[in-house]
Coordinates of N, CA, C and O and ligand atoms in Angstrom, one line a residue:
X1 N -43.3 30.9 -25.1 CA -43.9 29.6 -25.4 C -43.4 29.0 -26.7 O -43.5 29.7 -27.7
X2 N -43.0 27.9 -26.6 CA -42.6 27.2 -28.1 C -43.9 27.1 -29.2 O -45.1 27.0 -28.8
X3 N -43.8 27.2 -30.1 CA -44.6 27.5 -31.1 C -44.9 26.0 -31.5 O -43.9 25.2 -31.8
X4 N -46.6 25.3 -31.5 CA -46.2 23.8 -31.4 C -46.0 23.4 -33.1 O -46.1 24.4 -33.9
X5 N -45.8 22.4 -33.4 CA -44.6 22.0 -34.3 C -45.6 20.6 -34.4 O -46.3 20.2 -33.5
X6 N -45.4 19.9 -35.7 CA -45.4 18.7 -36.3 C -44.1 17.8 -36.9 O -43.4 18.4 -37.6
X7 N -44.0 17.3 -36.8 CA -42.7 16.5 -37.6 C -43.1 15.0 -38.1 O -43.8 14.2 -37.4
X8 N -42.5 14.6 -39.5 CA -42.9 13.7 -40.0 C -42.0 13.3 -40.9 O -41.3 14.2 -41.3
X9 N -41.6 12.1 -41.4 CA -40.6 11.0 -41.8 C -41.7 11.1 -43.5 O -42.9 10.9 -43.4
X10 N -41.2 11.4 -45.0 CA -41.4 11.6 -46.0 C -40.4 10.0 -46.5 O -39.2 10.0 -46.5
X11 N -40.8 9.5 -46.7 CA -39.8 8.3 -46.9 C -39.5 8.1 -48.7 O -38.5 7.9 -49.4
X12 N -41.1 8.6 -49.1 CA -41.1 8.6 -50.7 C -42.4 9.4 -50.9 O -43.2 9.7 -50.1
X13 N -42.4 9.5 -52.2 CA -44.0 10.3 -52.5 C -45.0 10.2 -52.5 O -45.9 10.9 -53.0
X14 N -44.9 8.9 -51.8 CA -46.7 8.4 -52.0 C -46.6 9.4 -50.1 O -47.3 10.4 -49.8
X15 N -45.9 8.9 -49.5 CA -46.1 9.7 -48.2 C -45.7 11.5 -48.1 O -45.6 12.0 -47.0
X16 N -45.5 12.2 -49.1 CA -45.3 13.6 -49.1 C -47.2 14.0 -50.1 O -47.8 15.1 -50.0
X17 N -47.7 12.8 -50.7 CA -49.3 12.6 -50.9 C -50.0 12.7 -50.0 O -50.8 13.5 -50.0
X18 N -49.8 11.7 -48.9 CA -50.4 11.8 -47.9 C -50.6 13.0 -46.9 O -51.5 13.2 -46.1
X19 N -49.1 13.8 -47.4 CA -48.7 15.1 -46.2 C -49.8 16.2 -46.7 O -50.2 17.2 -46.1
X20 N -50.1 15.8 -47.9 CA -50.3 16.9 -49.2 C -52.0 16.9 -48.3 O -52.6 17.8 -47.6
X21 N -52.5 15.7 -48.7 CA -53.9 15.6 -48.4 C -54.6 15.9 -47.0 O -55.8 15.9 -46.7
X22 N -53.4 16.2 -46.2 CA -54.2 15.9 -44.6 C -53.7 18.0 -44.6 O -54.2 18.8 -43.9
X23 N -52.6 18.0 -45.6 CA -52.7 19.6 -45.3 C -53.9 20.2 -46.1 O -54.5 21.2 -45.7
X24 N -54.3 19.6 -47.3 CA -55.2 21.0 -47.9 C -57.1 20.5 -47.4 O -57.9 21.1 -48.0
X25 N -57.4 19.6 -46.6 CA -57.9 19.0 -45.7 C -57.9 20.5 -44.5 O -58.8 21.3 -44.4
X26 N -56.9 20.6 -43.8 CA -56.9 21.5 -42.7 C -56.0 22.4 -42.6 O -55.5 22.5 -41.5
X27 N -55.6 23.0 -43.4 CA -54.8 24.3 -43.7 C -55.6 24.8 -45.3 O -55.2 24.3 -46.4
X28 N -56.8 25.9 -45.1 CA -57.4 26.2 -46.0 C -57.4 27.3 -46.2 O -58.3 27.6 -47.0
X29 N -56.7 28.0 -45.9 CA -56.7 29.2 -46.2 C -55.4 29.7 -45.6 O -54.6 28.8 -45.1
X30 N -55.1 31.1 -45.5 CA -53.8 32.0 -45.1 C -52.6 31.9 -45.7 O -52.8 31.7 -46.9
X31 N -51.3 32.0 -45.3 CA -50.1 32.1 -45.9 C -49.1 31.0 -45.2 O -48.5 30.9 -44.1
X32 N -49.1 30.3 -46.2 CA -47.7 29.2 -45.8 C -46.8 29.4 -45.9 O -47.0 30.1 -46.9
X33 N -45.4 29.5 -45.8 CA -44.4 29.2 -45.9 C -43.3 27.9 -46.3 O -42.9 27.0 -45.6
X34 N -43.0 28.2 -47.5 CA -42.1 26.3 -47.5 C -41.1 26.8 -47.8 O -41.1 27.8 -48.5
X35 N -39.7 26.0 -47.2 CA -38.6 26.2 -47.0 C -37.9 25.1 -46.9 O -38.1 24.2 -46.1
X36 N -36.8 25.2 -47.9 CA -36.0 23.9 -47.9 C -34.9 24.3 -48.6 O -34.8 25.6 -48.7
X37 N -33.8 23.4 -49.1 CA -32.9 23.8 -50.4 C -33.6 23.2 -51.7 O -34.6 22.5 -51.9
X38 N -32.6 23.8 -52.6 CA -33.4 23.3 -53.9 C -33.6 21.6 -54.1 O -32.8 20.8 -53.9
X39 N -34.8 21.4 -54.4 CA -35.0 19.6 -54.6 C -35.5 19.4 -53.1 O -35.9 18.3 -52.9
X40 N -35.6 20.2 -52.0 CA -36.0 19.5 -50.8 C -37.5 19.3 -50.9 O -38.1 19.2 -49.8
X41 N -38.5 19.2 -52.2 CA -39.5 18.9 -52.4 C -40.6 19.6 -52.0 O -41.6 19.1 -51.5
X42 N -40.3 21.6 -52.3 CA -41.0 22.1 -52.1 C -42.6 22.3 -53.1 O -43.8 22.1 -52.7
X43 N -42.0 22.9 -54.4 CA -42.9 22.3 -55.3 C -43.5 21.0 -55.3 O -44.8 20.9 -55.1
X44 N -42.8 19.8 -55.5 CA -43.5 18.6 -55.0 C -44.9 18.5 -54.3 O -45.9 18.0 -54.8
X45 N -44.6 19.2 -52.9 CA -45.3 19.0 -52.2 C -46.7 20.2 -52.8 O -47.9 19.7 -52.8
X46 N -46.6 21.2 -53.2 CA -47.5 22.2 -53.6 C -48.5 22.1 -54.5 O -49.5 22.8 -54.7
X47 N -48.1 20.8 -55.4 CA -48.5 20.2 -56.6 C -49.5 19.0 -56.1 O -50.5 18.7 -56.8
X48 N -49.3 18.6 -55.1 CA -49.8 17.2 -54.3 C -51.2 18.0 -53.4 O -52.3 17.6 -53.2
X49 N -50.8 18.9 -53.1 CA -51.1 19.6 -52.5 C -52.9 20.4 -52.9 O -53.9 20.4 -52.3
X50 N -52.5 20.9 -54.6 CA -53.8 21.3 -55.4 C -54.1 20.6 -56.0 O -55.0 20.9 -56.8
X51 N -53.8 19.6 -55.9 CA -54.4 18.2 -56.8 C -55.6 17.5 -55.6 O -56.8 17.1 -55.8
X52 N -54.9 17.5 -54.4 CA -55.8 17.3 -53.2 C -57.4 18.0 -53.1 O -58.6 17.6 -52.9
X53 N -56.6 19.2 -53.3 CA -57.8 20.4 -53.6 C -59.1 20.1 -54.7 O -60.2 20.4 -54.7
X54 N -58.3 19.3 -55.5 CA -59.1 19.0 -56.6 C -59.0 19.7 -58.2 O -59.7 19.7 -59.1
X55 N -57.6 20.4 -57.8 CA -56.8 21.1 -59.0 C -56.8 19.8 -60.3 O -56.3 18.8 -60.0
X56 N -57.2 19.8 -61.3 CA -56.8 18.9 -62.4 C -56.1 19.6 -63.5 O -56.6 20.6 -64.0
X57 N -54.8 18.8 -63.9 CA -53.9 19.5 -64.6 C -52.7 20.0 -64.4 O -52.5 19.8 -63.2
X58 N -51.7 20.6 -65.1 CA -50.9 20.8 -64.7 C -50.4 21.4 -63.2 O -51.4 21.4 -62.4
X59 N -49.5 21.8 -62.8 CA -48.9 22.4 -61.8 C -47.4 22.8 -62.2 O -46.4 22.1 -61.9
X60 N -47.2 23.9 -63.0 CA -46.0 24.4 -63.1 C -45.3 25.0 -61.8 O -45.8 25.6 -60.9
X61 N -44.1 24.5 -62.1 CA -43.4 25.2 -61.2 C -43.1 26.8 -61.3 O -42.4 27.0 -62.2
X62 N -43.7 28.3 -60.4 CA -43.3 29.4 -60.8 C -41.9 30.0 -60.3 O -41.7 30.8 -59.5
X63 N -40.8 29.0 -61.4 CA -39.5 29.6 -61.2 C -39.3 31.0 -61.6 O -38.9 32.0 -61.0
X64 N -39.8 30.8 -63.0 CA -39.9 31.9 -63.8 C -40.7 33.2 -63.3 O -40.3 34.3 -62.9
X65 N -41.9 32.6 -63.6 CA -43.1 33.2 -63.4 C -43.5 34.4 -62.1 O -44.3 35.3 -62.0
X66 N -42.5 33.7 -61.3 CA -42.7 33.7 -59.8 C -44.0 33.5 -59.2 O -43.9 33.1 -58.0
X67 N -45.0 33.7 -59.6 CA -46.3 33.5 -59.1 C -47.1 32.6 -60.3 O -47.2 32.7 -61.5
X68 N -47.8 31.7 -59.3 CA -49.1 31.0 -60.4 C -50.2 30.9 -59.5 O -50.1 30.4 -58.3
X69 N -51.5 31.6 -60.2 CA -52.5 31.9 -59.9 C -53.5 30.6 -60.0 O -53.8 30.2 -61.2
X70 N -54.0 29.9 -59.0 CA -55.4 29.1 -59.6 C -56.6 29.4 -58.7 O -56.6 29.9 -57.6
X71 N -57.7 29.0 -59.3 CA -58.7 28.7 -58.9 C -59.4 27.2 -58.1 O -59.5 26.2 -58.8
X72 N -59.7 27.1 -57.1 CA -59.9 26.0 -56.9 C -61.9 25.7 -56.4 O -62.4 26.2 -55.4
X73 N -62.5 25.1 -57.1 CA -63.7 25.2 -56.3 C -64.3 26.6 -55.8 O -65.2 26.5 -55.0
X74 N -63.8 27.8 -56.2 CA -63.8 29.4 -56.1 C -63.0 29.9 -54.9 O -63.4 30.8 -54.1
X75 N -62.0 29.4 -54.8 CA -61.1 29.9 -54.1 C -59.8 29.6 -54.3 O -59.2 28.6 -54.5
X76 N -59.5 31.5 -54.4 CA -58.2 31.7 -55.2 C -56.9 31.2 -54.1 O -56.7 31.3 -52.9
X77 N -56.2 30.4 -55.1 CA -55.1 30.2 -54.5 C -53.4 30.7 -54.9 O -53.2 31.0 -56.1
X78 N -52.6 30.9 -54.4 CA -51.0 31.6 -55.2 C -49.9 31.0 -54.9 O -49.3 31.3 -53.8
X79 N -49.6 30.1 -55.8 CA -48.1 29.4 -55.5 C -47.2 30.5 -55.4 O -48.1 31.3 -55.2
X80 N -46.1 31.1 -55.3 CA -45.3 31.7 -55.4 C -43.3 30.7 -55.3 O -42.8 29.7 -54.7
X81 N -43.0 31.5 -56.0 CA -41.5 30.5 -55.8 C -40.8 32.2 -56.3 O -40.8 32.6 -57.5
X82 N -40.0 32.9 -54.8 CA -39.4 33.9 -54.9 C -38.3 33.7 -55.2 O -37.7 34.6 -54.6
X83 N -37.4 32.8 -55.8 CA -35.9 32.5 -55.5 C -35.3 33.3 -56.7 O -34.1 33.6 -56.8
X84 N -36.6 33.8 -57.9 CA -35.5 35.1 -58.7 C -36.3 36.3 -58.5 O -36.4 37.3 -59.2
X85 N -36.7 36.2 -57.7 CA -37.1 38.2 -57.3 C -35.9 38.3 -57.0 O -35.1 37.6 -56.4
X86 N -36.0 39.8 -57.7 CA -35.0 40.5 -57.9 C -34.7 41.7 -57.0 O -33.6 42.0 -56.7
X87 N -36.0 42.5 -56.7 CA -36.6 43.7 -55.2 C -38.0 43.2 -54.3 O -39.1 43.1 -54.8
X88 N -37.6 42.9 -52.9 CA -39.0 42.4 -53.0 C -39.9 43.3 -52.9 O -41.1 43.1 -53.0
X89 N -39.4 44.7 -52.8 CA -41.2 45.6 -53.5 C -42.0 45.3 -54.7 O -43.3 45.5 -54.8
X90 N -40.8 44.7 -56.0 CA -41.8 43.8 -56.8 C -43.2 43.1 -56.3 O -44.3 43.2 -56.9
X91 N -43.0 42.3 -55.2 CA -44.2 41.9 -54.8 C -45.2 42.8 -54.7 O -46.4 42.4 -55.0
X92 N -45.1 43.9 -54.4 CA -46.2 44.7 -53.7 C -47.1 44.6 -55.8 O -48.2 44.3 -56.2
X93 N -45.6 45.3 -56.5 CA -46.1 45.6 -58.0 C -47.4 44.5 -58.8 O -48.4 44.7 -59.5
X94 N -46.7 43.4 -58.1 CA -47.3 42.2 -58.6 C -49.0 41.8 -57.8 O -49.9 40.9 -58.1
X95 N -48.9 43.0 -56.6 CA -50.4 43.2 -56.5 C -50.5 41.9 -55.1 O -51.6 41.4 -55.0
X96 N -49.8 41.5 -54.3 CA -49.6 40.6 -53.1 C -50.5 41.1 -52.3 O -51.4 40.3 -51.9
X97 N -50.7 43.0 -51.8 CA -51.7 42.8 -51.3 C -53.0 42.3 -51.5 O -53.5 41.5 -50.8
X98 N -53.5 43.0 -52.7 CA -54.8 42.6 -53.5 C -55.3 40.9 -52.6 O -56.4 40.6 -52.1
X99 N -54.2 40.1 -52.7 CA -54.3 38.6 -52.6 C -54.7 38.6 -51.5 O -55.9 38.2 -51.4
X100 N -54.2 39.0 -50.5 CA -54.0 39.2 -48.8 C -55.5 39.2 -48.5 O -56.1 38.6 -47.6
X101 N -56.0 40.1 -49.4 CA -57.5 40.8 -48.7 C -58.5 40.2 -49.3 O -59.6 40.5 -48.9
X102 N -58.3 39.5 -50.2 CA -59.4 38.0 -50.4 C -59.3 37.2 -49.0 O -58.3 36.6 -48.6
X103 N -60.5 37.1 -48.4 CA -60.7 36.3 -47.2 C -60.7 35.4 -47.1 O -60.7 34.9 -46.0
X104 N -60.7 34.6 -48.0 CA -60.2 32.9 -48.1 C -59.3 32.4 -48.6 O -59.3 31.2 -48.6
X105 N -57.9 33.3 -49.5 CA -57.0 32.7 -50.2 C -55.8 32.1 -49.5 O -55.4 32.4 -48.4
X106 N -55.2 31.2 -50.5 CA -54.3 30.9 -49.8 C -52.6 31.0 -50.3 O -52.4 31.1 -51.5
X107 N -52.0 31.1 -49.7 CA -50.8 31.8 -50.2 C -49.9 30.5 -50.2 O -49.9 30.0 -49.1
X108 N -49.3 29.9 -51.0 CA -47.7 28.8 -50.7 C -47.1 29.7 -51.3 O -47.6 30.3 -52.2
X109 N -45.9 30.0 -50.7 CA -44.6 30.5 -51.2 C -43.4 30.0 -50.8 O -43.4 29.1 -49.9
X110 N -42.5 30.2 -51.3 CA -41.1 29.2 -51.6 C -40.5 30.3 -51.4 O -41.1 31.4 -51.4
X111 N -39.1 30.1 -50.9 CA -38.4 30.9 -50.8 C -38.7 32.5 -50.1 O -38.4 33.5 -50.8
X112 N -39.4 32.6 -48.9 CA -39.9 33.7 -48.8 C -38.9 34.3 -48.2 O -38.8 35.5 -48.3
X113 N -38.2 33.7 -47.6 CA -36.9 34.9 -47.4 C -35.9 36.2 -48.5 O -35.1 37.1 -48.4
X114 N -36.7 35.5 -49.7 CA -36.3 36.4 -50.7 C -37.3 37.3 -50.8 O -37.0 38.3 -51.4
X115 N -38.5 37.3 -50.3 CA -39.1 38.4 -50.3 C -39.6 39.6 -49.2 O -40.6 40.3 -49.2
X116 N -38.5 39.4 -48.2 CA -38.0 40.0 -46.8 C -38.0 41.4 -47.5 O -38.0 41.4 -48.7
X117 N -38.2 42.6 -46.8 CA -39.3 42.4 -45.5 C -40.8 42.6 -46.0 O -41.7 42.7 -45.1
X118 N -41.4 42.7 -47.6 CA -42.6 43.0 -47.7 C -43.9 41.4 -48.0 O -45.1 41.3 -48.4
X119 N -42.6 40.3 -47.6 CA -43.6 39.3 -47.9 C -44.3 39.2 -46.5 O -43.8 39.5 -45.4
X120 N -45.5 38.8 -46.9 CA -46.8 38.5 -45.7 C -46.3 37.5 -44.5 O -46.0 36.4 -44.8
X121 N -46.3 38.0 -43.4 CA -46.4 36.7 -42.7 C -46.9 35.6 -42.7 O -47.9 35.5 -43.4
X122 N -46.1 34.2 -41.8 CA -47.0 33.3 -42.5 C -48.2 32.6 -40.9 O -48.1 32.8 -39.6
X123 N -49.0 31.9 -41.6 CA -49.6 31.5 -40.6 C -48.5 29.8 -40.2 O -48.3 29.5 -39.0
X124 N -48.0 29.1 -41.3 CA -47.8 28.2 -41.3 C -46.8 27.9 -41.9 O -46.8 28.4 -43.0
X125 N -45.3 26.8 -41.4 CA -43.9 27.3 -41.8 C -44.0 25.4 -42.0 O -44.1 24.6 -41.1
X126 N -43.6 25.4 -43.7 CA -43.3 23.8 -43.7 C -41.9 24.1 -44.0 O -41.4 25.0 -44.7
X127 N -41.1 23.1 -43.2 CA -39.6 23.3 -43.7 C -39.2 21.7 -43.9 O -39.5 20.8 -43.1
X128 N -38.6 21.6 -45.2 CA -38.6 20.2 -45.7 C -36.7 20.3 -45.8 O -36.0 21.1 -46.4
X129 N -36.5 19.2 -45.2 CA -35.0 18.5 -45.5 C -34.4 17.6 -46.0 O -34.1 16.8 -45.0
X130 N -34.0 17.2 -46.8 CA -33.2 16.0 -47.6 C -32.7 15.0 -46.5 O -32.3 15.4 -45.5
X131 N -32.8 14.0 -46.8 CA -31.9 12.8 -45.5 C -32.3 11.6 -46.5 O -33.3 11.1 -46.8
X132 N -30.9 11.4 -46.9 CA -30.8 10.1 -48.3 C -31.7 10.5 -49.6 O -31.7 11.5 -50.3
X133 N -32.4 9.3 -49.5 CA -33.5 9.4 -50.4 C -35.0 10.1 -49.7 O -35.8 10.4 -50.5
X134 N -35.2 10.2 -48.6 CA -36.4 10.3 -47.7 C -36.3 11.8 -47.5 O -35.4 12.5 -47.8
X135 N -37.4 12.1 -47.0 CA -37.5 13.9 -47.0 C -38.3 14.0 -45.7 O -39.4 13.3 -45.5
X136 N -37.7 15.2 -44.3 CA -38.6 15.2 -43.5 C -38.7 16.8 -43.8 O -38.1 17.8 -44.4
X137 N -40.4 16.4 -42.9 CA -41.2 17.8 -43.0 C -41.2 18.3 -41.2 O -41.6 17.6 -40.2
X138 N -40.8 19.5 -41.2 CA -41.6 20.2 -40.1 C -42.5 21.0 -39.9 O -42.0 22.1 -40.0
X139 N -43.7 21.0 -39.7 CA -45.0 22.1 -39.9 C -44.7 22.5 -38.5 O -44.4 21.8 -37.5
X140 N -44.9 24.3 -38.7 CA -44.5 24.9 -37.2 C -45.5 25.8 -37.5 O -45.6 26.3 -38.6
X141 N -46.8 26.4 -36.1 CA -47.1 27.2 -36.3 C -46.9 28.1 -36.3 O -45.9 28.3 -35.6
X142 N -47.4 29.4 -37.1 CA -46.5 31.0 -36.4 C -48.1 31.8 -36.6 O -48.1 32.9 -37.1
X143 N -49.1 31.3 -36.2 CA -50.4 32.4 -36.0 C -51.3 31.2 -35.0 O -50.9 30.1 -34.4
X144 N -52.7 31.7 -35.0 CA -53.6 31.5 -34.0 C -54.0 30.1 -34.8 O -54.0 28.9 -34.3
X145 N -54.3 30.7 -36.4 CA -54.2 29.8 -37.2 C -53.6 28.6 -37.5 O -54.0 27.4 -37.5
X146 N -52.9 28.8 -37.5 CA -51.7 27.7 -37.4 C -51.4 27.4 -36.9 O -50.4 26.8 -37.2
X147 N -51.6 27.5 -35.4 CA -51.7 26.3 -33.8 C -52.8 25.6 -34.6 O -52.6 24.5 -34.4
X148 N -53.8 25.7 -35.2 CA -55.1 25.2 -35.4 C -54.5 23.9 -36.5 O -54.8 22.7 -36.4
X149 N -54.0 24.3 -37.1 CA -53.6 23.8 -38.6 C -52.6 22.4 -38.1 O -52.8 21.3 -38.6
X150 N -51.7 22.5 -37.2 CA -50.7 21.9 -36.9 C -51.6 20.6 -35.7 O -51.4 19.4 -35.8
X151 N -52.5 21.4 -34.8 CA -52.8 20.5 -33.9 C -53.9 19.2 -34.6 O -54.3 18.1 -34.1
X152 N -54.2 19.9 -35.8 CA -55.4 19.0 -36.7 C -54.5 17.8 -37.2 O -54.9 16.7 -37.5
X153 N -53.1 18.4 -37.4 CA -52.1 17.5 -38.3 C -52.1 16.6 -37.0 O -52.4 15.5 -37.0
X154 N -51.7 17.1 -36.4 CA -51.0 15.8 -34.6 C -52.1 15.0 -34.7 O -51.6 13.9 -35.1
X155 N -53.4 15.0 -34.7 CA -54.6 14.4 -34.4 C -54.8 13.8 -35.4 O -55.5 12.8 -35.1
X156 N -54.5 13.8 -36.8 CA -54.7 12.9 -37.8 C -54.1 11.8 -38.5 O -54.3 11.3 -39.6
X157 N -53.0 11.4 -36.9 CA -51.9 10.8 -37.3 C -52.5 9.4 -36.7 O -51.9 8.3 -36.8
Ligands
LIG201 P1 -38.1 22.2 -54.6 O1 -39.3 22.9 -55.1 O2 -37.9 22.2 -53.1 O3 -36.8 22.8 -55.3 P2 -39.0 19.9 -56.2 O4 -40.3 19.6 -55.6 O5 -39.0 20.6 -57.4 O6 -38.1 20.7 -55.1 O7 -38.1 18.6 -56.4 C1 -38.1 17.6 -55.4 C2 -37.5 16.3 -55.9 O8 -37.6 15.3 -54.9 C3 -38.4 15.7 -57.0 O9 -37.6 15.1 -58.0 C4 -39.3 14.8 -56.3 O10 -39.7 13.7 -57.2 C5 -38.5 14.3 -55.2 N1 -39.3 14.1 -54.0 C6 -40.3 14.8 -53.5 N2 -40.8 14.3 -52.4 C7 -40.1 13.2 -52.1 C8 -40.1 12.3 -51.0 N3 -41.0 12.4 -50.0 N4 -39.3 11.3 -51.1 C9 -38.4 11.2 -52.1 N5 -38.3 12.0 -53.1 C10 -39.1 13.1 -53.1
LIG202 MG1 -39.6 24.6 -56.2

């Protein structure tokens, strides 16, 4: 069975806002996945995303860092941006499961193919693509969850 799927036309950022708000709205928890090339508005969107949440303040990007930790309303949340892990058993070091096993957190990670094979499955795979100036998104489910997540998105359109 095809895994059902969203797709949406990002024209500029007030509409990758909109994407932001209808996702932290109905994707509240689990492990996302975003995937794109660099600038395909991964961060962008992750920033739009905890602001929705009701994040105030910054949103660094964790190039560096690889992980940024917040709080939101008491639930922990973990950017991640793996594109300089270096092993991904680092992850484990960096205590990924610890995160896993909080029952309500939510995981965005970037680049999770860099953290093959010990990064988490995801419930929810946004894959964003460049086309001119405009940027499209594909939300695909890959859990029970995320049939849930995706079909809220279809319905909110
Ligand atoms: P990534 O994290 O994928 O490397 P960033 O989010 O850091 O990418 O950068 C994306 C760039 O594209 C930013 O300059 C941002 O202003 C721009 N951008 C993001 N979303 C859109 C959009 N929907 N339309 C046009 N430009 C966008
Ligand atoms: Mg980024």
């Amino acid at each position: 069975m095809l895994a059902p799927t969203f797709l949406t036309v990002l024209p500029d950022e007030a509409a990758s806002i909109r994407l932001a708000v209808q996702l932290a709205q109905h994707c509240t928890q689990g492990v996302v996945y975003l995937v794109g090339d660099l600038g395909a508005g991964k961060t962008t969107l992750t920033r739009y995303w905890l602001q929705a949440l009701g994040h105030q303040g910054n949103v660094k990007s964790p190039t560096y860092t690889l992980i940024e930790p917040y709080e939101i309303h008491g639930q922990p949340i973990y950017h991640f941006d793996l594109y300089r892990l270096n092993d991904p058993y680092e992850l484990e070091l960096m205590g990924i499961r610890d995160y896993l096993e909080q029952p309500n957190a939510l995981l965005l990670i970037e680049w999770p193919s860099k953290g093959e094979p010990v990064v988490p499955s995801a419930d929810l795979l946004i894959q964003l693509t460049v086309d001119g100036k405009q940027r499209h998104a594909t939300m695909t489910a890959q859990s029970a969850y995320g049939e849930q997540v995706v079909q809220a998105l279809q319905h909110a359109e």
